[in-house]
Amino acid sequence: MTPVDHKVKHRSTIPVNHGKEIDLFVRQYKRAGSGGTPKPVLMLHGRSVPALPGFDLVLPASGGSPHPDTSHSWAQALAGKGYDVFVMDLQGSGRSHRPLEMNDPCNANPAQRDLLKTNPGTGACYPTANYPYQLGNSKSEGDELSTVVAFVRGLCNNEKVAFVGWSAAAFVMGPYVLQHPGDVSSLFLLAPMFPPKGRWSTNPDKPFDAPPNTPLPTQPESKPAAVFGFPMNLTSKAGVRAAVSDETLAEHLWQAVMAGDSVGEKWGGTDPAAPEGVMRWRNTYWWGWNDSTAKLGSTLGGEVPVCIVYGDLDRTANTPEVLGPVLHFSVPKLYATILGDDKLMFRVEGWDHNPVWERKPAKTLHHMSWQWLEGKKVYGVDRGSWLMDADNVLTEVVA
């Protein structure tokens, strides 16, 4: 299956380059077969891992096969079922435009600068970042999603788009659906990040109050500075590899990350002559996604059906309440908040936050998402909360 890569023009609303025309990366897989009504699917990555390593990881041929191993490509699995699949990177991630501020090692998270001590060197950096603000925010990322949705609909006879989001994609896709339900046919979320008592607004002094009847500011204040006072986070090779149990697959995953970042691949490591690479990802200030906004208008589960899948071992999308309103996440509380009846949730035994990189879970996930897209049913059920065991046997969870 041959991809078509697009550079979608977008007028940036990120404060650091506000008004500049930039390129957003979108990969397209045209549906298997021909004719009929287009069925567009748009896949959005989470906080750190870019789109292609997450949704379109292809391994070299092995075992005597002449063909690459696409068993971990969620995008190609859906395209093979007759969907027009689009995979996008937000600005500051993957193959989309990265503002020049991300090329300055002194703009990395100060707590992560040791990763750059040797390559390219951070000894001359001030304690604070040279650009002491986060890169993106809820408005800018929603604007980027809007641009890509319009692009996808333009290629697909203006058909509504099915959303597939992983992890922190929920911060962007969730509010978008609430604001633009007419664009979206359904929402499938894997391990969605949802802070029940998260920020309503951008006011750092009253971040959890209902938003005032005034336009949102262009640049939210980056408070606390330790969390939001820099534009770029880093992950080491060891950090990425730790997320994958198969060492061979982990190495291919890392190479896929490096293939999308010509700057990051030259950073990191302790040998000046042999940089190890780092994964660079945007620092974002999110608001407007909580247990008050998610139920607005009964849009979620009403006009836009929702399916949620997460693992019972996932400690990223489910965190303790004692961490406070910004860092307490709960997938079950998202499900409970959705007011519409057309909602479905699966808690899968043995899965963590990254089933896309485990062979059997990935195959199951691809199948579940296809069933959802095809008929808004998964393993014969169309609503409710379910526990799924390792043999895909379902047990209904009664509230």
XYZ file of C-alpha atoms in Angstrom, residues 16-383:
368
model
C 5.615 32.381 18.608
C 4.859 32.531 14.862
C 1.319 33.892 14.819
C 0.123 34.647 11.291
C 2.927 32.795 9.506
C 1.970 30.280 6.817
C 3.354 26.875 7.741
C 3.023 23.274 6.550
C 1.150 20.572 8.439
C 2.146 17.021 7.560
C -0.672 14.680 6.528
C -0.198 11.138 5.227
C -2.996 9.627 3.199
C -3.789 6.000 2.427
C -6.431 5.666 -0.245
C -9.012 3.008 0.466
C -8.719 -0.438 -1.004
C -11.022 -0.892 -3.984
C -12.632 1.905 -5.943
C -15.936 3.655 -6.379
C -18.591 4.326 -3.800
C -18.835 7.061 -1.218
C -15.549 8.052 0.450
C -15.258 7.079 4.113
C -12.602 9.412 5.554
C -10.821 8.658 8.826
C -8.462 11.152 10.491
C -5.939 9.875 13.052
C -4.296 12.224 15.574
C -1.312 11.463 17.789
C -0.928 12.176 21.488
C 1.396 14.367 23.505
C 4.830 13.048 22.545
C 5.023 10.259 19.934
C 4.518 11.577 16.376
C 1.871 10.301 14.010
C 3.835 7.904 11.807
C 5.643 5.933 14.547
C 2.302 5.683 16.350
C -0.110 4.919 13.523
C 2.007 3.722 10.600
C 4.971 1.780 11.956
C 6.314 -0.494 9.199
C 8.988 -3.106 9.928
C 11.454 -4.603 7.441
C 10.607 -7.876 5.732
C 11.503 -10.957 7.754
C 11.073 -14.719 7.731
C 11.704 -15.000 4.015
C 8.809 -12.690 3.100
C 9.555 -10.177 0.314
C 7.138 -7.668 1.840
C 7.560 -5.275 4.774
C 5.696 -6.119 7.973
C 2.715 -3.771 8.253
C 1.033 -5.590 11.149
C 1.629 -2.588 13.435
C 0.249 -0.035 10.963
C -3.185 0.910 12.232
C -3.580 3.315 9.304
C -2.952 0.660 6.662
C -5.211 -1.824 8.452
C -8.157 0.577 8.163
C -7.323 1.561 4.585
C -7.348 -2.136 3.716
C -10.930 -2.274 4.978
C -12.085 0.395 2.544
C -11.443 3.653 4.407
C -9.662 6.777 3.204
C -7.198 7.165 6.060
C -5.367 10.378 6.928
C -2.688 10.675 9.616
C -1.576 14.131 10.805
C 1.135 15.763 12.908
C 0.434 18.918 14.870
C 2.883 21.789 14.574
C 5.972 21.164 16.668
C 5.648 17.384 16.329
C 6.811 14.787 13.825
C 7.035 15.995 10.238
C 4.961 19.139 10.586
C 6.609 22.541 10.836
C 8.766 23.082 13.912
C 9.302 26.727 14.924
C 12.946 27.806 15.069
C 12.694 28.112 18.847
C 12.720 24.300 18.948
C 16.189 24.274 17.371
C 17.639 26.057 20.399
C 18.731 23.481 23.008
C 18.327 26.147 25.695
C 14.581 26.040 25.028
C 14.292 22.435 26.175
C 12.601 21.601 29.450
C 15.291 22.558 32.020
C 14.679 19.274 33.846
C 15.654 17.389 30.665
C 18.693 19.412 29.590
C 21.122 16.774 30.804
C 20.097 14.773 27.735
C 21.783 17.494 25.653
C 24.833 18.117 27.835
C 27.167 16.593 25.239
C 25.214 16.992 22.001
C 24.750 19.858 21.201
C 25.715 21.187 24.671
C 23.705 23.230 27.180
C 26.445 24.566 29.456
C 25.857 28.162 28.387
C 22.079 28.063 28.929
C 20.383 30.301 31.468
C 18.252 28.577 34.140
C 15.137 29.658 32.249
C 14.451 29.008 28.583
C 15.385 31.634 26.016
C 11.725 31.540 24.964
C 10.036 31.092 28.352
C 6.581 30.012 27.145
C 4.866 26.851 26.003
C 4.713 26.388 22.242
C 1.098 25.475 21.553
C -2.251 25.689 23.274
C -5.804 24.461 22.916
C -6.749 27.179 20.457
C -3.753 26.729 18.162
C -4.060 22.949 18.075
C -7.803 23.135 17.485
C -7.122 25.528 14.609
C -4.630 23.085 13.080
C -7.100 20.223 13.362
C -9.736 22.419 11.718
C -7.455 23.136 8.760
C -6.764 19.434 8.230
C -10.427 18.473 8.591
C -11.300 20.971 5.838
C -8.512 19.518 3.676
C -9.729 15.948 4.207
C -13.352 16.801 3.501
C -12.256 18.623 0.362
C -10.669 15.402 -0.927
C -13.617 13.223 0.113
C -16.719 14.868 -1.378
C -17.298 16.801 1.839
C -18.179 13.633 3.750
C -18.041 13.814 7.535
C -14.776 12.595 9.043
C -14.428 9.763 11.568
C -11.925 10.738 14.265
C -9.435 8.278 15.758
C -7.307 9.689 18.577
C -4.745 8.229 20.937
C -3.959 9.529 24.419
C -3.651 13.345 24.531
C -5.352 13.602 21.129
C -8.498 13.715 23.286
C -7.507 17.226 24.433
C -7.807 18.375 20.811
C -10.423 16.117 19.243
C -12.837 16.231 22.178
C -13.303 20.017 22.212
C -13.318 20.078 18.400
C -16.260 17.676 18.295
C -18.126 19.814 20.830
C -17.621 22.913 18.678
C -17.984 21.342 15.209
C -20.178 18.231 15.459
C -21.304 18.648 11.867
C -17.786 17.782 10.680
C -17.449 14.500 12.562
C -19.219 11.179 11.994
C -17.858 9.387 15.078
C -15.114 9.498 17.692
C -12.867 6.533 18.600
C -10.484 7.192 21.477
C -7.654 4.926 22.612
C -6.478 5.583 26.183
C -7.866 9.141 26.186
C -6.452 11.727 28.559
C -9.284 13.372 30.498
C -8.828 15.578 33.593
C -12.312 15.655 35.211
C -11.574 18.916 37.029
C -9.175 20.323 34.443
C -8.850 23.923 33.339
C -11.836 25.764 32.028
C -9.900 28.813 30.931
C -6.478 30.330 30.352
C -6.531 32.563 33.423
C -3.599 31.303 35.531
C -5.091 32.801 38.700
C -8.502 31.181 38.229
C -7.818 28.348 35.786
C -10.688 26.176 36.908
C -13.447 28.792 36.791
C -16.011 28.835 34.006
C -14.679 30.822 31.042
C -15.571 34.525 31.006
C -17.603 36.018 28.165
C -14.503 37.453 26.576
C -12.243 36.170 23.785
C -9.495 33.819 24.881
C -6.064 35.473 24.990
C -3.580 34.837 22.203
C -0.861 33.841 24.681
C -1.910 32.163 27.925
C 0.502 32.925 30.723
C 2.965 30.092 31.203
C 2.318 29.406 34.873
C 3.669 27.498 36.630
C 6.932 28.163 34.808
C 8.357 24.789 35.802
C 5.654 23.135 33.693
C 4.847 25.658 30.970
C 7.828 28.029 30.817
C 9.516 26.427 27.799
C 8.450 25.322 24.296
C 9.982 21.857 24.011
C 10.148 18.542 25.835
C 12.581 15.706 25.135
C 12.531 11.931 25.386
C 15.685 9.829 25.175
C 16.111 6.664 23.150
C 16.013 4.681 26.402
C 12.754 6.374 27.336
C 11.088 5.421 24.057
C 12.450 1.875 24.102
C 11.100 1.369 27.632
C 7.574 1.694 26.269
C 7.938 -1.400 24.056
C 8.491 -4.966 25.247
C 9.949 -6.270 21.961
C 13.537 -4.985 21.641
C 13.675 -5.369 17.872
C 10.411 -3.516 17.404
C 11.593 -0.837 19.849
C 14.668 -0.199 17.703
C 12.537 0.181 14.568
C 10.214 2.506 16.467
C 13.165 4.679 17.438
C 14.413 4.785 13.862
C 10.938 5.848 12.717
C 10.983 8.695 15.244
C 14.435 9.820 14.091
C 13.419 9.664 10.423
C 10.984 12.509 11.101
C 13.415 14.864 12.855
C 16.693 15.837 11.195
C 17.625 18.065 14.152
C 16.676 15.717 16.979
C 18.650 12.839 15.452
C 21.857 14.878 15.910
C 21.247 15.571 19.610
C 21.674 13.421 22.713
C 24.048 10.703 23.831
C 27.391 10.961 25.614
C 29.732 10.550 22.627
C 30.380 13.820 20.747
C 31.191 11.832 17.619
C 28.048 9.687 17.719
C 24.814 11.470 18.737
C 22.150 9.073 19.938
C 19.188 11.293 19.099
C 16.298 12.620 21.168
C 12.601 12.789 20.465
C 11.572 16.455 20.518
C 7.949 17.330 21.164
C 5.944 20.487 21.681
C 4.986 21.744 25.124
C 1.275 22.596 25.133
C -1.105 24.438 27.447
C -4.549 22.804 27.275
C -7.890 23.944 28.615
C -11.611 23.370 27.995
C -11.700 19.560 28.387
C -13.267 18.451 31.673
C -16.412 17.044 33.259
C -18.338 20.254 32.587
C -17.406 20.795 28.943
C -17.561 17.169 27.788
C -21.303 16.999 28.457
C -22.217 20.251 26.733
C -25.180 19.915 24.417
C -25.177 16.135 24.780
C -23.071 16.201 21.596
C -20.744 13.386 22.646
C -22.726 10.172 22.503
C -25.568 12.027 20.800
C -24.897 13.680 17.458
C -21.429 12.114 17.511
C -21.224 8.486 18.731
C -18.201 7.690 20.921
C -16.176 4.523 21.480
C -13.449 4.403 24.147
C -10.842 1.656 24.581
C -8.210 1.516 27.318
C -6.075 -0.984 29.193
C -6.520 -2.046 32.799
C -2.744 -1.566 33.290
C -2.745 1.978 31.918
C -1.297 4.293 34.569
C -0.870 7.189 32.145
C -4.521 7.817 31.326
C -5.622 6.865 34.868
C -3.850 8.666 37.703
C -4.648 9.259 41.401
C -6.839 12.166 42.477
C -4.147 13.279 44.918
C -2.137 14.577 41.938
C -4.587 17.464 41.667
C -6.862 18.787 38.924
C -4.187 19.215 36.237
C -2.620 15.749 36.531
C -5.528 13.580 37.668
C -6.808 11.696 34.609
C -9.613 9.150 34.452
C -10.977 7.260 31.448
C -14.048 5.924 33.338
C -14.931 9.471 34.412
C -14.896 10.567 30.769
C -17.353 7.806 29.930
C -19.557 8.764 32.879
C -19.522 12.430 31.855
C -20.775 11.773 28.324
C -24.525 12.318 28.410
C -25.575 10.760 25.111
C -26.654 7.117 24.887
C -24.485 6.259 21.873
C -21.365 5.588 23.862
C -19.331 2.435 24.280
C -16.299 1.687 26.452
C -13.941 -1.288 26.789
C -11.421 -1.863 29.573
C -9.065 -4.504 28.211
C -7.206 -6.868 30.518
C -3.431 -6.834 30.152
C -3.143 -3.671 28.041
C -1.095 -0.663 29.082
C -0.993 2.775 27.423
C 0.748 1.522 24.261
C -1.076 -1.488 22.754
C -0.284 -0.227 19.247
C 3.251 -1.668 19.633
C 2.279 -5.129 20.918
C 1.466 -7.638 18.166
C -1.692 -9.291 19.493
C -3.159 -6.149 21.129
C -2.466 -4.167 17.952
C -4.347 -6.701 15.835
C -7.264 -6.640 18.265
C -7.276 -2.846 18.345
C -7.313 -2.610 14.546
C -10.252 -5.013 14.440
C -12.192 -3.179 17.157
C -11.795 0.202 15.471
C -12.835 -1.232 12.099
C -15.973 -2.796 13.609
C -16.797 0.522 15.254
C -16.346 2.492 12.041
C -18.326 -0.053 10.040
C -21.444 -0.399 12.173
C -20.968 1.427 15.506
C -20.766 -1.980 17.152
C -17.791 -3.886 18.550
C -18.066 -7.636 19.145
C -21.832 -7.326 18.827
C -22.408 -4.566 21.417
C -23.280 -0.987 20.594
C -23.375 0.746 23.985
